[in-house]
XYZ file of C-alpha atoms in Angstrom:
413
model
C 88.896 222.151 108.203
C 89.216 220.997 104.962
C 86.233 219.001 102.908
C 88.323 215.841 102.954
C 88.944 216.398 106.701
C 85.678 216.853 107.478
C 84.316 213.799 105.805
C 86.756 211.766 107.671
C 85.789 213.043 110.931
C 82.270 212.746 109.920
C 82.703 208.996 108.902
C 84.619 208.407 112.407
C 81.604 209.974 114.272
C 79.233 207.761 112.580
C 81.114 204.877 112.923
C 81.376 205.503 116.722
C 77.841 206.495 117.728
C 76.247 202.932 117.910
C 78.906 201.930 120.441
C 78.325 205.061 122.559
C 74.792 204.611 122.272
C 74.832 201.418 123.625
C 76.441 202.316 126.990
C 74.037 205.864 127.085
C 73.495 205.675 130.880
C 75.850 205.052 133.353
C 75.707 202.921 136.291
C 78.442 204.648 138.430
C 78.351 202.903 142.010
C 76.765 200.630 144.178
C 73.003 200.178 143.244
C 73.310 202.646 140.499
C 73.130 206.218 140.094
C 70.369 206.894 143.073
C 71.913 203.999 145.146
C 68.619 202.512 144.840
C 68.800 199.600 142.490
C 66.640 201.151 139.780
C 67.270 202.191 136.281
C 65.071 203.701 133.560
C 63.318 201.733 130.812
C 65.697 203.617 128.219
C 68.790 201.931 130.042
C 67.554 198.314 130.058
C 66.922 196.143 126.995
C 63.539 197.121 125.290
C 62.750 193.316 125.172
C 64.265 190.371 126.618
C 64.539 187.335 123.983
C 64.050 183.259 124.665
C 67.901 183.286 124.831
C 70.633 185.405 125.537
C 74.169 185.545 123.280
C 77.409 185.269 125.035
C 79.275 188.258 123.475
C 82.445 188.097 125.454
C 84.028 186.704 128.770
C 87.437 187.392 130.510
C 89.228 186.269 133.719
C 89.232 189.462 135.969
C 89.496 187.325 139.471
C 87.766 186.667 142.650
C 85.395 188.727 144.738
C 82.098 189.728 144.975
C 82.535 193.607 144.124
C 79.872 194.538 141.366
C 80.980 195.789 137.905
C 80.076 199.465 137.240
C 79.799 201.487 133.777
C 81.048 204.819 133.619
C 82.654 207.262 131.089
C 82.276 204.515 128.509
C 84.187 202.071 130.531
C 83.386 199.090 132.397
C 85.215 199.064 135.991
C 85.860 196.025 138.344
C 87.395 195.462 141.314
C 88.978 191.908 141.997
C 91.665 189.665 143.589
C 94.244 188.176 141.388
C 97.143 186.259 143.055
C 96.705 187.769 146.231
C 96.760 191.502 144.665
C 93.448 193.756 144.975
C 92.927 194.475 141.233
C 91.142 197.647 139.630
C 90.500 196.969 135.747
C 89.067 199.411 133.029
C 87.450 197.334 130.340
C 86.269 198.256 126.851
C 82.344 197.225 127.132
C 82.101 196.743 123.312
C 85.162 194.010 122.993
C 85.803 193.053 126.615
C 89.200 194.252 125.965
C 91.136 195.342 129.238
C 91.969 199.174 128.657
C 94.402 199.128 131.833
C 94.675 197.288 135.072
C 96.497 198.101 138.047
C 97.420 196.074 141.481
C 98.550 196.351 144.845
C 99.467 193.596 147.515
C 96.685 192.834 149.831
C 97.157 189.649 151.749
C 93.982 188.908 153.628
C 92.455 185.747 155.415
C 88.747 185.402 155.563
C 87.183 184.553 158.818
C 86.955 180.743 159.349
C 83.016 181.076 159.915
C 82.784 182.482 156.001
C 86.087 181.002 154.407
C 83.926 179.599 151.362
C 82.919 183.268 150.529
C 86.532 183.977 149.552
C 89.113 186.734 150.189
C 87.155 189.190 148.540
C 87.003 192.119 147.579
C 83.228 192.676 148.203
C 82.903 196.701 147.935
C 81.736 198.016 144.893
C 83.939 200.583 143.313
C 82.815 204.243 142.803
C 83.251 206.224 139.984
C 82.912 210.124 140.482
C 84.026 213.510 138.650
C 87.012 211.492 136.687
C 88.146 209.409 139.483
C 87.480 205.775 140.578
C 87.369 204.636 144.306
C 88.045 201.078 145.652
C 87.867 200.051 149.251
C 89.804 196.732 149.821
C 88.227 194.053 151.864
C 90.961 194.816 154.488
C 90.569 198.604 154.531
C 92.954 199.833 151.903
C 91.227 202.968 150.292
C 92.129 203.962 146.940
C 91.736 206.911 144.382
C 92.677 206.111 140.893
C 92.629 208.138 137.586
C 89.664 206.544 135.360
C 91.970 207.272 132.221
C 95.334 205.785 132.794
C 94.935 203.868 136.422
C 97.568 205.777 138.228
C 96.946 206.041 141.939
C 96.269 209.559 142.997
C 95.834 208.810 146.515
C 95.864 205.695 148.897
C 95.116 205.324 152.648
C 95.678 202.570 155.225
C 94.089 202.963 158.524
C 96.316 200.582 160.432
C 97.842 203.234 162.533
C 94.472 204.650 163.768
C 92.373 201.830 164.429
C 92.959 198.410 166.111
C 91.572 196.612 163.274
C 90.763 198.130 159.898
C 88.040 195.817 158.670
C 84.859 193.979 160.495
C 84.610 190.633 161.372
C 84.072 189.296 157.852
C 85.924 191.920 155.873
C 85.031 195.505 154.229
C 81.794 195.056 152.312
C 80.465 198.739 152.439
C 81.019 200.718 149.271
C 81.844 204.118 149.541
C 79.388 207.381 148.592
C 80.725 210.551 147.063
C 78.433 213.693 147.811
C 79.699 217.227 146.741
C 83.049 217.165 146.862
C 83.315 214.248 149.722
C 84.019 210.792 149.795
C 82.620 208.988 152.372
C 83.508 205.618 153.994
C 82.980 203.786 157.252
C 86.546 202.848 158.307
C 88.149 200.877 161.100
C 86.861 197.702 162.945
C 84.693 196.195 165.607
C 84.094 198.581 168.370
C 86.595 201.197 166.851
C 85.852 203.091 163.749
C 84.629 206.050 162.179
C 82.341 207.231 159.318
C 84.846 209.552 157.689
C 84.750 211.891 154.993
C 87.656 212.784 152.780
C 88.057 215.628 150.178
C 87.441 213.087 147.110
C 90.208 215.074 145.308
C 93.141 215.101 147.656
C 92.250 212.643 150.352
C 92.410 215.007 153.280
C 90.169 214.041 155.909
C 87.409 216.661 156.381
C 85.100 214.684 159.156
C 84.599 211.831 161.049
C 81.847 210.177 163.254
C 83.124 208.002 166.044
C 80.145 206.802 167.433
C 79.910 203.028 166.015
C 81.932 200.691 164.240
C 81.426 199.650 160.806
C 78.944 196.682 159.674
C 78.534 196.081 156.200
C 76.053 198.269 154.858
C 76.314 200.865 152.462
C 74.999 204.109 153.038
C 72.891 206.510 151.213
C 72.259 210.276 150.976
C 69.201 211.602 152.016
C 67.089 214.751 152.416
C 64.787 214.569 155.419
C 63.050 217.557 156.994
C 65.274 219.697 154.649
C 68.830 218.516 155.735
C 70.986 216.542 153.401
C 72.440 213.538 155.794
C 73.819 210.049 155.501
C 71.953 207.295 156.449
C 73.578 203.693 157.149
C 73.325 200.498 159.302
C 76.454 200.515 161.457
C 77.642 197.838 163.926
C 74.767 198.146 166.360
C 72.540 201.003 164.999
C 70.973 202.795 162.177
C 72.245 206.174 161.853
C 72.044 209.423 160.219
C 74.900 212.335 160.258
C 74.823 215.643 158.715
C 76.490 214.896 154.987
C 78.513 218.345 155.219
C 79.771 218.064 158.985
C 79.556 214.131 160.325
C 77.330 215.648 163.157
C 74.789 212.967 164.558
C 71.368 213.666 163.623
C 69.592 210.667 164.801
C 70.287 206.915 165.629
C 68.168 203.871 166.523
C 69.503 200.970 168.282
C 69.579 197.821 165.774
C 71.815 194.542 165.689
C 71.738 191.198 164.114
C 73.017 187.871 165.130
C 76.758 187.656 164.969
C 76.774 191.503 164.122
C 75.535 191.584 160.639
C 73.816 194.558 159.606
C 74.016 194.521 155.620
C 71.363 195.787 153.553
C 71.385 199.282 152.035
C 68.456 201.465 153.498
C 65.765 202.436 150.857
C 63.756 205.834 150.795
C 60.068 205.966 150.365
C 58.733 209.251 150.256
C 59.863 210.630 153.840
C 60.261 207.182 155.211
C 63.329 205.163 155.427
C 63.064 201.214 155.133
C 65.704 199.282 156.318
C 65.909 195.423 157.683
C 68.397 192.852 158.985
C 68.996 189.196 159.645
C 65.626 187.414 161.106
C 64.553 191.174 162.150
C 61.863 191.712 159.825
C 61.308 194.973 157.764
C 60.603 198.196 159.325
C 59.591 201.693 158.229
C 60.644 204.785 160.208
C 60.153 208.543 159.973
C 62.674 211.130 161.209
C 61.921 214.398 161.776
C 63.464 217.607 162.892
C 61.660 220.311 165.358
C 63.454 223.206 166.990
C 66.749 221.750 165.885
C 66.024 218.509 167.434
C 65.593 214.856 165.824
C 63.149 212.392 166.608
C 62.252 209.167 164.758
C 58.818 207.389 164.984
C 57.954 203.781 163.889
C 55.305 203.624 160.851
C 55.042 200.169 160.024
C 56.897 196.415 160.744
C 56.876 193.273 158.737
C 58.087 190.380 160.439
C 56.965 187.925 157.801
C 59.852 188.640 155.743
C 63.450 189.881 156.178
C 66.391 191.017 154.369
C 69.980 189.291 155.142
C 72.444 190.257 152.109
C 70.061 191.418 149.726
C 68.682 195.013 149.274
C 65.423 196.058 148.312
C 63.995 198.163 145.340
C 61.001 200.501 145.094
C 58.556 200.498 142.108
C 55.770 202.899 142.807
C 54.251 202.228 146.033
C 55.818 198.504 146.116
C 58.985 197.365 147.811
C 60.388 193.945 145.995
C 63.105 192.174 147.539
C 64.670 189.019 148.401
C 63.785 187.185 151.984
C 66.335 184.767 153.606
C 63.106 183.221 155.337
C 62.043 179.650 153.899
C 65.760 179.061 152.693
C 65.378 182.288 150.051
C 62.138 183.998 148.632
C 61.115 186.853 146.430
C 58.736 189.285 147.958
C 56.524 192.241 147.444
C 55.334 194.386 150.076
C 53.071 197.661 150.065
C 55.571 200.781 150.833
C 52.844 202.642 152.384
C 51.603 199.709 155.015
C 54.266 197.442 155.006
C 51.394 194.699 154.277
C 52.788 191.472 152.168
C 51.423 191.188 148.731
C 53.207 188.119 148.042
C 56.054 186.034 148.328
C 57.382 183.551 145.802
C 58.093 179.560 146.229
C 60.733 179.033 148.841
C 64.312 177.632 148.270
C 65.432 180.349 145.589
C 68.883 180.201 147.075
C 71.318 181.889 149.696
C 71.149 185.197 148.092
C 69.986 187.344 144.961
C 70.500 190.793 143.780
C 67.466 192.503 143.049
C 67.227 195.619 140.320
C 64.081 197.219 138.904
C 63.470 198.605 135.386
C 60.148 200.095 134.273
C 57.764 197.224 134.931
C 60.339 194.546 135.030
C 62.151 192.976 137.742
C 66.036 191.907 137.113
C 66.892 189.062 139.449
C 70.021 187.285 139.658
C 70.595 184.244 141.784
C 73.508 183.195 143.475
C 73.386 180.118 141.778
C 73.868 181.750 138.129
C 70.350 182.255 137.149
C 68.797 185.320 135.715
C 65.230 185.844 136.164
C 63.463 188.902 134.324
C 59.891 188.977 136.223
C 57.115 191.478 136.104
C 57.040 194.098 138.823
C 53.403 193.308 139.791
C 51.573 193.292 142.973
C 49.421 190.529 142.108
C 52.206 187.514 142.352
C 55.476 186.401 141.453
C 55.521 186.280 137.552
C 58.751 185.099 136.082
C 59.028 186.119 132.285
C 62.321 184.732 131.704
C 65.082 182.406 133.013
C 68.530 182.380 131.844
C 71.698 180.395 133.111
C 74.351 182.993 132.630
C 77.309 181.482 134.926
C 78.402 177.967 136.278
C 80.045 179.532 139.345
C 78.407 181.586 142.196
C 77.005 184.892 141.142
C 77.195 187.200 144.217
C 78.025 190.472 142.651
C 75.157 192.623 140.948
C 74.498 192.173 137.379
C 75.383 195.418 135.133
C 72.615 195.936 132.782
C 73.037 197.689 129.497
C 70.448 198.761 126.654
C 71.929 195.761 124.687
C 72.810 193.108 127.212
C 73.727 192.211 130.739
C 77.347 192.092 132.164
C 77.496 189.108 134.941
C 80.408 188.839 137.094
C 80.881 185.137 138.674
C 83.284 183.577 140.947
C 86.537 184.650 138.410
C 85.318 186.082 135.080
C 83.333 188.702 133.558
C 80.640 188.169 130.796
C 78.678 190.326 128.374
C 75.137 188.321 127.560
C 73.893 190.432 124.716
C 69.961 190.477 124.075
C 70.552 190.681 120.234
């Protein structure tokens, strides 16, 4: 390399470094790298100022799917003029790098028509591919560099219906070369694993129809397994084969199993509409699985929100009392505190270091202490003037907010 070319390359590299550093930790899927709503202190702003500054804002379409960050790009999945649309966005400028759509006619169940026509499922980035799961059950693999479709599946020939009563909301998970989603509809569906590169089916478990919960991958008793709430159960299947390991009957009114399970040591924490919060332990002896109840808390319950863990504390948003934040002891299930009531219908809950990052569905972002003593808000920000059902995407220099139709970066600088 000639001296002048070396200097030119060095200048370009130094110019790019600040932008690259700003997005240094990926948030590649539903609830982040570990699907638990936690991010490191280094991945969040070092300090939250009195006010946030709007850096950019663009119209991306309707839907509740949360934005993700991977490979230096933001990805968002929305509905535009009747088409489900995947978009790749430059986080520095808000510029759309590519955008691809397909026709996806869908009418929301009248009981939830105000929720809109989706999509609700958060995209997944894995090994250079983007995966989306449309509200009517269209599963797509996209090339993240160009937006080209690598493979797509529509399950209408396999199942009587291709979505549960209120549409697809579960977010797929990737594990060791597999893409796993719960496909089909009421009383007729399957947890199904596909080859992530080709879309070829590898295994399916047909023991229950889909609900709205997103699965996690867990190692329990030395066995790698997928744990999720289905239509009428909490289930675990072997991640590699789909073999049923254990299940617990679990139902809610109007078949609305929604929260993502949470792991605490060897306990699985789960909940549902008006059902309290439970901790169970699953163990295997001589190849046979059994489950035992460890604790139950009936004072709070999770409806559409999923909890987070900080040390030995669980923080979440209960739908009781018209919405209240809470803290319970993960070891015993004892309630440590609940906030004032009437906080809203739903809230996204994330945790970073000693802070909770809370987004109410009414467009308010709250930064609070992750404390066992009381609900201690530190900052309140208004970040949208329309409903904010999607989770925020937290960056080192701000937070990306998806409201009814727009995506915006609010900066801390």
